[in-house]
Coordinates of C-alpha atoms and ligand atoms in Angstrom, one line a residue:
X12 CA 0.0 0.0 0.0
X13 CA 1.3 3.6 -1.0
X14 CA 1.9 6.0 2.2
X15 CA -0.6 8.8 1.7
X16 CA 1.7 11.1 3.6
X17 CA 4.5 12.6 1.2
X18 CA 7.8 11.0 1.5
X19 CA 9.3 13.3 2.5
X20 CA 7.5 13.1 6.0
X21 CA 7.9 9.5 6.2
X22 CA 11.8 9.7 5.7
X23 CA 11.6 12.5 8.4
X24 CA 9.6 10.3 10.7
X25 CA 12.2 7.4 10.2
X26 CA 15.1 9.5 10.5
X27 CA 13.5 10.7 14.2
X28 CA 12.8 7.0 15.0
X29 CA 16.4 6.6 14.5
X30 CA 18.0 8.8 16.5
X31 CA 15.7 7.5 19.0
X32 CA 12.6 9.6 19.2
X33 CA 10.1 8.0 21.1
X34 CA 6.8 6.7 19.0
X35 CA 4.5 9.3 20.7
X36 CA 6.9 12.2 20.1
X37 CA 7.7 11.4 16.5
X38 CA 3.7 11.0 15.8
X39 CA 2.7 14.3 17.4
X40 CA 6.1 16.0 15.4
X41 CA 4.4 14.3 12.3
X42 CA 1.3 14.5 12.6
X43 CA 0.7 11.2 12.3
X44 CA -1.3 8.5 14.7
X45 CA 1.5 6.4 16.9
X46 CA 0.1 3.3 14.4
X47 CA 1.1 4.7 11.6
X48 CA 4.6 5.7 13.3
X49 CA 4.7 1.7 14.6
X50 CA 3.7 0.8 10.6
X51 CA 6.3 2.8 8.9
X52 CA 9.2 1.3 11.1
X53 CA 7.6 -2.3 10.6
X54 CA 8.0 -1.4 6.6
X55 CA 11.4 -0.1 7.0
X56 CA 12.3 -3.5 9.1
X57 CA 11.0 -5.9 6.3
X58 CA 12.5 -3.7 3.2
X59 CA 15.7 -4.8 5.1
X60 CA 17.2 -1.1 4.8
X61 CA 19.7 -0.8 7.5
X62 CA 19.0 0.9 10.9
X63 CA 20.1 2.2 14.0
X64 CA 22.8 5.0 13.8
X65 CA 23.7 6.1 10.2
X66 CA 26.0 8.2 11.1
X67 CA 28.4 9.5 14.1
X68 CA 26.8 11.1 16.9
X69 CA 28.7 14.2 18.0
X70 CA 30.7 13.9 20.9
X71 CA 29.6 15.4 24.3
X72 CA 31.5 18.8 25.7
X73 CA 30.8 17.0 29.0
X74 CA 30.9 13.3 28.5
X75 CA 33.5 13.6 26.0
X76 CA 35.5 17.4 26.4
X77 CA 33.9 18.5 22.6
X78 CA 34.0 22.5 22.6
X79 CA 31.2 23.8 23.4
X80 CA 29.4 26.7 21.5
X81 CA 29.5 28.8 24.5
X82 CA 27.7 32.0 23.4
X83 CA 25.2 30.0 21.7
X84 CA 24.3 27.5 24.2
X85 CA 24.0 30.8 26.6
X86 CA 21.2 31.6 24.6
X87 CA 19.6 27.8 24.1
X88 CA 19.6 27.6 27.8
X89 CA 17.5 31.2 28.1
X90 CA 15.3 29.8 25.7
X91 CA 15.3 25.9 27.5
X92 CA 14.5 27.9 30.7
X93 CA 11.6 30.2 29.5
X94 CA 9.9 27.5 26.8
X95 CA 11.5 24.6 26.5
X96 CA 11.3 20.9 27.2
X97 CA 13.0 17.3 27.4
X98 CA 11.4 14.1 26.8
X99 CA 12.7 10.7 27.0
X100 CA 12.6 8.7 23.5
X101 CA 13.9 5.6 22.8
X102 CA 17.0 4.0 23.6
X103 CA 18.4 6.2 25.8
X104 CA 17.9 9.6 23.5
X105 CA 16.3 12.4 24.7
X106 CA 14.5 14.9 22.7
X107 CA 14.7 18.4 23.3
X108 CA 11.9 20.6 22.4
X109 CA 11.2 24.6 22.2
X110 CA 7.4 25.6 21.6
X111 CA 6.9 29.2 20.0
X112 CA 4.7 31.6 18.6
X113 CA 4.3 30.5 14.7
X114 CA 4.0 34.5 14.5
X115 CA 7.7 35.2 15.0
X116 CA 9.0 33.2 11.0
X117 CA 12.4 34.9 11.6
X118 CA 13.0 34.0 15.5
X119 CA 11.6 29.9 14.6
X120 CA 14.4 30.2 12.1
X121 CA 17.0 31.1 14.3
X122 CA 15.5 28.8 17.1
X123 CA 16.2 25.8 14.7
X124 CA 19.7 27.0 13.7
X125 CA 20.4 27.3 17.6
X126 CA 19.9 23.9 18.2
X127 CA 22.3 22.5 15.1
X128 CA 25.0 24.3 16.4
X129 CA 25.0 23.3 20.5
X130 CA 24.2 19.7 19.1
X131 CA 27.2 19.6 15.7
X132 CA 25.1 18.5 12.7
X133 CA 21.7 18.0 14.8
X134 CA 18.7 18.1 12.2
X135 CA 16.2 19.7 14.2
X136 CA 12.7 18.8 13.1
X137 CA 9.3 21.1 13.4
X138 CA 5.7 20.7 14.1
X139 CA 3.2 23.1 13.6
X140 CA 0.3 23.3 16.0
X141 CA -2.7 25.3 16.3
X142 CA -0.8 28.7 17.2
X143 CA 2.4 27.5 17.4
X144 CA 5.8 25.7 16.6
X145 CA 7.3 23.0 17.9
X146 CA 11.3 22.5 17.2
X147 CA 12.7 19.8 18.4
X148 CA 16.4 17.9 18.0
X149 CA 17.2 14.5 19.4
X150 CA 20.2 13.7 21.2
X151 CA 21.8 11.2 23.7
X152 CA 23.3 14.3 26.0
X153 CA 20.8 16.5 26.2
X154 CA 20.7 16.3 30.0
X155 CA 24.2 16.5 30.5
X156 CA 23.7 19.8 28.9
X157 CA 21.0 20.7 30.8
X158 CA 20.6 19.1 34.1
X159 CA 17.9 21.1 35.0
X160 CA 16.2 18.4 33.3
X161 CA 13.8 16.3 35.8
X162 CA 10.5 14.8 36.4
X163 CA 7.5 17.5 37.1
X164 CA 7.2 20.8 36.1
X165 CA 10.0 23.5 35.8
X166 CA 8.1 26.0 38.6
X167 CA 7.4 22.5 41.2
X168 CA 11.4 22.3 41.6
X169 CA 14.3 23.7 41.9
X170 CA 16.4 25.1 39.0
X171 CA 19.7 26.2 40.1
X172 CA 22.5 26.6 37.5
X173 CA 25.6 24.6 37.9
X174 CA 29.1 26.3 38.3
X175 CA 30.2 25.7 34.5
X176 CA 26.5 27.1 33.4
X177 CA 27.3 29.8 36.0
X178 CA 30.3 31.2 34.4
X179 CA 29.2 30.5 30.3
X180 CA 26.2 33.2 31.9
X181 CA 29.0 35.3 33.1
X182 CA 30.6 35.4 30.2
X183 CA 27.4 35.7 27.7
X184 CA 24.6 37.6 29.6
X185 CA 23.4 39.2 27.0
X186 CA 23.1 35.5 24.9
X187 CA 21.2 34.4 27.8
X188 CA 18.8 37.4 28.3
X189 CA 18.0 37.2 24.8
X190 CA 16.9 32.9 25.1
X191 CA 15.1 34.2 27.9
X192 CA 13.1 37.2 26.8
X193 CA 12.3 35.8 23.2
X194 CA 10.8 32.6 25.1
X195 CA 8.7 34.0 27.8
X196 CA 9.3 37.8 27.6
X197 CA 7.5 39.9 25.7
X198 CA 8.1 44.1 24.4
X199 CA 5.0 45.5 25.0
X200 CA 3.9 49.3 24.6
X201 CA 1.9 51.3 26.9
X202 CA 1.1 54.8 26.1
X203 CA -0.4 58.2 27.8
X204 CA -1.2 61.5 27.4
X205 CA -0.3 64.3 28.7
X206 CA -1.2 68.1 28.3
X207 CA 2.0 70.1 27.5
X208 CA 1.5 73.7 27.4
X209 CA -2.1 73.3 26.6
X210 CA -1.4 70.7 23.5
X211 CA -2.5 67.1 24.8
X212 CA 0.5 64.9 23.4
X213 CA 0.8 61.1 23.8
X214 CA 3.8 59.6 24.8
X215 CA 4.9 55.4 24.3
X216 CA 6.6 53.6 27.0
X217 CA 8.0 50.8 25.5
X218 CA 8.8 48.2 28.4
X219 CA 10.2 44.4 27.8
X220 CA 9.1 41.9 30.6
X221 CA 9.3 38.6 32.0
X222 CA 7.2 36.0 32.7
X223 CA 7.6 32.8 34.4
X224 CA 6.0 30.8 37.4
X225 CA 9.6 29.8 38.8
X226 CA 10.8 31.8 41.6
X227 CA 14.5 30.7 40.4
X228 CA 14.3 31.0 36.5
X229 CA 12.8 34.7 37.5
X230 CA 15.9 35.0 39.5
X231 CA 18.0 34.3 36.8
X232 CA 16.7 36.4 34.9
X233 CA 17.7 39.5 37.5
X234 CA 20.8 37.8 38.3
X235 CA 21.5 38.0 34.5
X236 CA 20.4 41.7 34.3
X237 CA 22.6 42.7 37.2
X238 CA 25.6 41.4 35.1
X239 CA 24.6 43.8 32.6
X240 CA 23.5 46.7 34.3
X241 CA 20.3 46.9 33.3
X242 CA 18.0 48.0 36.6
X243 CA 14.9 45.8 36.7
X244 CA 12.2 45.5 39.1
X245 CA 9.3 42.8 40.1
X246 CA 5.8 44.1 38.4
X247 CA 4.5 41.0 39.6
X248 CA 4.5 37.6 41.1
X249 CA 5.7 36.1 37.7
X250 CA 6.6 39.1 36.5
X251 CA 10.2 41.1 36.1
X252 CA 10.0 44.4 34.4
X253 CA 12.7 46.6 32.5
X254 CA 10.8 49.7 32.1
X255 CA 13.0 53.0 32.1
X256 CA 13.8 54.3 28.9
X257 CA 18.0 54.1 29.0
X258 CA 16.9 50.4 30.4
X259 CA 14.7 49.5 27.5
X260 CA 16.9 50.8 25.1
X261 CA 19.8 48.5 26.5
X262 CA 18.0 45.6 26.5
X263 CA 16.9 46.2 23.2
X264 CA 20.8 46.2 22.1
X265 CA 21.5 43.0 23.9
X266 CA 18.3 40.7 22.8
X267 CA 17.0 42.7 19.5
X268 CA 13.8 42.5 18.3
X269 CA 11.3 39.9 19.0
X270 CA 10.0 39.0 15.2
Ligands
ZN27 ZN1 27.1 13.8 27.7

């Protein structure tokens, strides 16, 4: 029987189920029921093409001392913070995962291009779902890389960075601000008047915030500000602000626009 899905998506879906994605994850990437995830490996199995690893995986920077995109990976782990997630696949692989706005073309680009350069040569793979995209790249090491990693949700434990996370921050706040505040930060404009000499004029307050449900991701986030000296201040319970206008225009510099 002919796939009625493109080949394209079944090659996808098999090159996923190689690198270990889990059946459940590699339907809902696809699109596809689990069945027909369960049938397309079954079809691979009896056409006898080979399987299992094709190619090298990339060695570890902790595991196995590989460099580490430092400046890069400060930003992946802003953006692992704010909207990201790991799930366990198959065979030992993890699959890391970043949902965003479909919206923002330009940021899902660079999201994806991220991700293929803290994992050498990873293919990342996207989903779209009602609203949003889902980018996602498979790999063996993902928790060494980020040991935050753990059963229940990011705000019902602890996240505290270790001491080589620590000093990448140190060294690229600005990388790290930017994962953040393009996950779950937002620029947002608030405007009022004001009568000057008799004229009414409106003024624009453009103001970036944060906004998590974790007590320690939000103090990262004005840890990370400190290091930059941009003065913040809690709006909210899940809320940091940057709101004065030298602040605003600082951050601006160090994350750029949010398209
Ligand atoms: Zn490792």
């Amino acid at each position: 029987m002919a796939h009625v899905r493109p080949q394209s998506v079944v090659d996808s879906a098999l090159a996923c189920s190689d690198d270990g994605m889990a059946d459940k994850d590699n339907a809902a990437l696809h699109g596809v029921a689990v069945k027909t995830i369960r049938r397309w490996r079954r079809l691979y199995q009896r056409r006898g093409l080979p399987r299992g690893q094709t190619h090298l995986a990339p060695p570890c920077p902790r595991c196995d001392g590989a460099p580490l995109r430092r400046a890069e990976y400060a930003e992946r782990l802003g953006w692992y913070l704010g909207d990201g997630y790991i799930s366990r696949g198959r065979r030992g692989v993890f699959n890391l995962h970043v949902y965003n706005d479909q919206r923002y073309t330009g940021l899902n680009a660079h999201v994806s291009e991220l991700m293929a350069l803290v994992k050498p040569g990873g293919r990342p793979h996207t989903r779209l779902v009602p609203g949003a995209v889902i980018t996602t790249v498979s790999w063996k090491h993902w928790p060494c890389l980020f040991p935050q990693h753990g059963p229940g949700r990011k705000h019902e434990r602890p996240i505290l960075l270790e001491p080589w996370q620590q000093e990448v921050v140190e060294v690229f706040p600005g990388d790290f601000l930017r994962g953040l505040f393009h996950s779950d930060g937002a620029r947002v404009h608030n405007w009022a008047t004001r009568d000057v000499r008799g004229e009414r004029r409106r003024y624009d307050y453009p103001r970036w915030q944060f906004v998590n449900a974790s007590e320690d991701i939000l103090g990262l986030c004005t840890w990370a500000l400190d290091l930059v000296d941009v003065p913040w201040r809690r709006s909210g319970p899940r809320v940091v602000s940057v709101s004065r206008r030298d602040a605003v225009s600082r951050l601006d510099d160090l994350v750029g626009p949010k398209d």
